[in-house]
C-alpha cells in the first residue's frame, strides 16, 4: 500500500460522499416539495431521473478506472445515506405519509 493508493482511496471516499449527498439530499428535497407541487408524479419522475443519472455517471467514472475505488465509493455513498437520514429526518409535513418514519 503506497501513498498514491491512500490518496486514490481517500478521493474515492470523498467522491462517494458527494454522490450520496447529492442523491439522498435530492430525495429529501423532492419529498419536502411534494406537498407544494401541483403535479407530484412529474416532480417525482424528474427528480428520480436526474438523481439516478448523476449517480450512475459518478459511479461509471470510478468503476472504469479501479474496482477497489468503486467499492469504496459505493460504501461511502451508503454511509452518506445513513448520515443524512439521521441528520435531516423526515421532511416537514405529515410524517405518517412517509414509509419508514417510525410513526403509525
Short mmCIF file of C-alpha atoms in Angstrom, two decimals:
data_model
loop_
_atom_site.label_atom_id
_atom_site.label_comp_id
_atom_site.label_asym_id
_atom_site.label_seq_id
_atom_site.Cartn_x
_atom_site.Cartn_y
_atom_site.Cartn_z
CA UNK A 1 0.00 0.00 0.00
CA UNK A 2 1.54 3.24 -1.16
CA UNK A 3 0.72 6.87 -0.61
CA UNK A 4 -0.86 7.07 -4.03
CA UNK A 5 -3.21 4.20 -3.09
CA UNK A 6 -4.25 6.04 0.07
CA UNK A 7 -4.81 9.22 -1.91
CA UNK A 8 -6.92 7.40 -4.53
CA UNK A 9 -8.97 5.69 -1.82
CA UNK A 10 -9.48 8.97 0.02
CA UNK A 11 -10.62 10.67 -3.16
CA UNK A 12 -12.94 7.73 -3.89
CA UNK A 13 -14.43 8.10 -0.40
CA UNK A 14 -14.98 11.82 -0.89
CA UNK A 15 -16.49 11.15 -4.33
CA UNK A 16 -18.91 8.64 -2.79
CA UNK A 17 -19.91 11.11 -0.09
CA UNK A 18 -20.54 13.72 -2.78
CA UNK A 19 -22.63 11.41 -4.94
CA UNK A 20 -24.53 10.17 -1.89
CA UNK A 21 -25.08 13.71 -0.65
CA UNK A 22 -26.48 14.76 -3.99
CA UNK A 23 -28.69 11.69 -4.34
CA UNK A 24 -30.12 11.45 -0.84
CA UNK A 25 -30.41 15.17 -0.14
CA UNK A 26 -32.13 15.46 -3.53
CA UNK A 27 -34.53 12.74 -2.45
CA UNK A 28 -35.24 14.54 0.82
CA UNK A 29 -35.76 17.83 -1.05
CA UNK A 30 -38.10 16.12 -3.51
CA UNK A 31 -40.23 14.66 -0.74
CA UNK A 32 -40.34 18.02 1.01
CA UNK A 33 -41.61 19.66 -2.19
CA UNK A 34 -44.31 17.10 -2.92
CA UNK A 35 -46.94 18.87 -0.85
CA UNK A 36 -46.30 22.14 -2.72
CA UNK A 37 -46.28 20.61 -6.19
CA UNK A 38 -49.30 20.73 -8.46
CA UNK A 39 -48.02 17.67 -10.38
CA UNK A 40 -46.35 15.40 -7.81
CA UNK A 41 -45.95 12.48 -10.22
CA UNK A 42 -43.94 14.56 -12.64
CA UNK A 43 -41.96 16.04 -9.74
CA UNK A 44 -41.01 12.53 -8.53
CA UNK A 45 -40.19 11.24 -12.02
CA UNK A 46 -37.95 14.15 -13.00
CA UNK A 47 -36.19 14.12 -9.65
CA UNK A 48 -35.59 10.38 -9.88
CA UNK A 49 -34.20 10.59 -13.40
CA UNK A 50 -31.83 13.44 -12.53
CA UNK A 51 -30.61 11.79 -9.31
CA UNK A 52 -30.09 8.37 -10.89
CA UNK A 53 -28.38 9.83 -13.96
CA UNK A 54 -25.90 11.82 -11.88
CA UNK A 55 -25.24 8.88 -9.54
CA UNK A 56 -24.73 6.43 -12.40
CA UNK A 57 -22.38 8.82 -14.18
CA UNK A 58 -20.40 9.27 -10.97
CA UNK A 59 -20.12 5.54 -10.37
CA UNK A 60 -19.22 4.90 -14.00
CA UNK A 61 -16.35 7.40 -13.82
CA UNK A 62 -14.94 5.47 -10.86
CA UNK A 63 -15.56 1.87 -11.97
CA UNK A 64 -13.88 2.32 -15.33
CA UNK A 65 -10.59 3.11 -13.55
CA UNK A 66 -10.41 0.97 -10.43
CA UNK A 67 -12.67 -1.66 -8.89
CA UNK A 68 -11.41 -1.13 -5.32
CA UNK A 69 -12.16 2.59 -5.59
CA UNK A 70 -15.62 1.71 -6.87
CA UNK A 71 -16.40 -0.32 -3.76
CA UNK A 72 -15.07 2.45 -1.52
CA UNK A 73 -17.25 4.94 -3.40
CA UNK A 74 -20.26 2.67 -3.07
CA UNK A 75 -19.69 2.18 0.67
CA UNK A 76 -19.39 5.91 1.33
CA UNK A 77 -22.46 6.55 -0.85
CA UNK A 78 -24.50 4.47 1.60
CA UNK A 79 -22.66 5.99 4.56
CA UNK A 80 -23.96 9.37 3.40
CA UNK A 81 -27.47 7.91 3.36
CA UNK A 82 -27.04 6.92 7.00
CA UNK A 83 -25.65 10.36 7.92
CA UNK A 84 -28.39 12.31 6.13
CA UNK A 85 -31.28 10.21 7.44
CA UNK A 86 -30.04 10.78 10.99
CA UNK A 87 -29.37 14.48 10.41
CA UNK A 88 -32.34 15.60 8.32
CA UNK A 89 -35.16 13.29 9.43
CA UNK A 90 -38.43 13.25 7.52
CA UNK A 91 -39.42 16.37 5.54
CA UNK A 92 -41.84 18.82 7.16
CA UNK A 93 -45.49 17.96 6.92
CA UNK A 94 -47.33 14.82 7.88
CA UNK A 95 -44.61 12.26 8.76
CA UNK A 96 -47.13 9.43 8.59
CA UNK A 97 -47.15 9.74 4.81
CA UNK A 98 -43.55 8.62 4.61
CA UNK A 99 -42.72 4.94 4.74
CA UNK A 100 -40.31 4.07 7.48
CA UNK A 101 -40.93 7.18 9.53
CA UNK A 102 -41.49 5.03 12.60
CA UNK A 103 -44.82 6.63 13.44
CA UNK A 104 -48.16 4.88 12.99
#
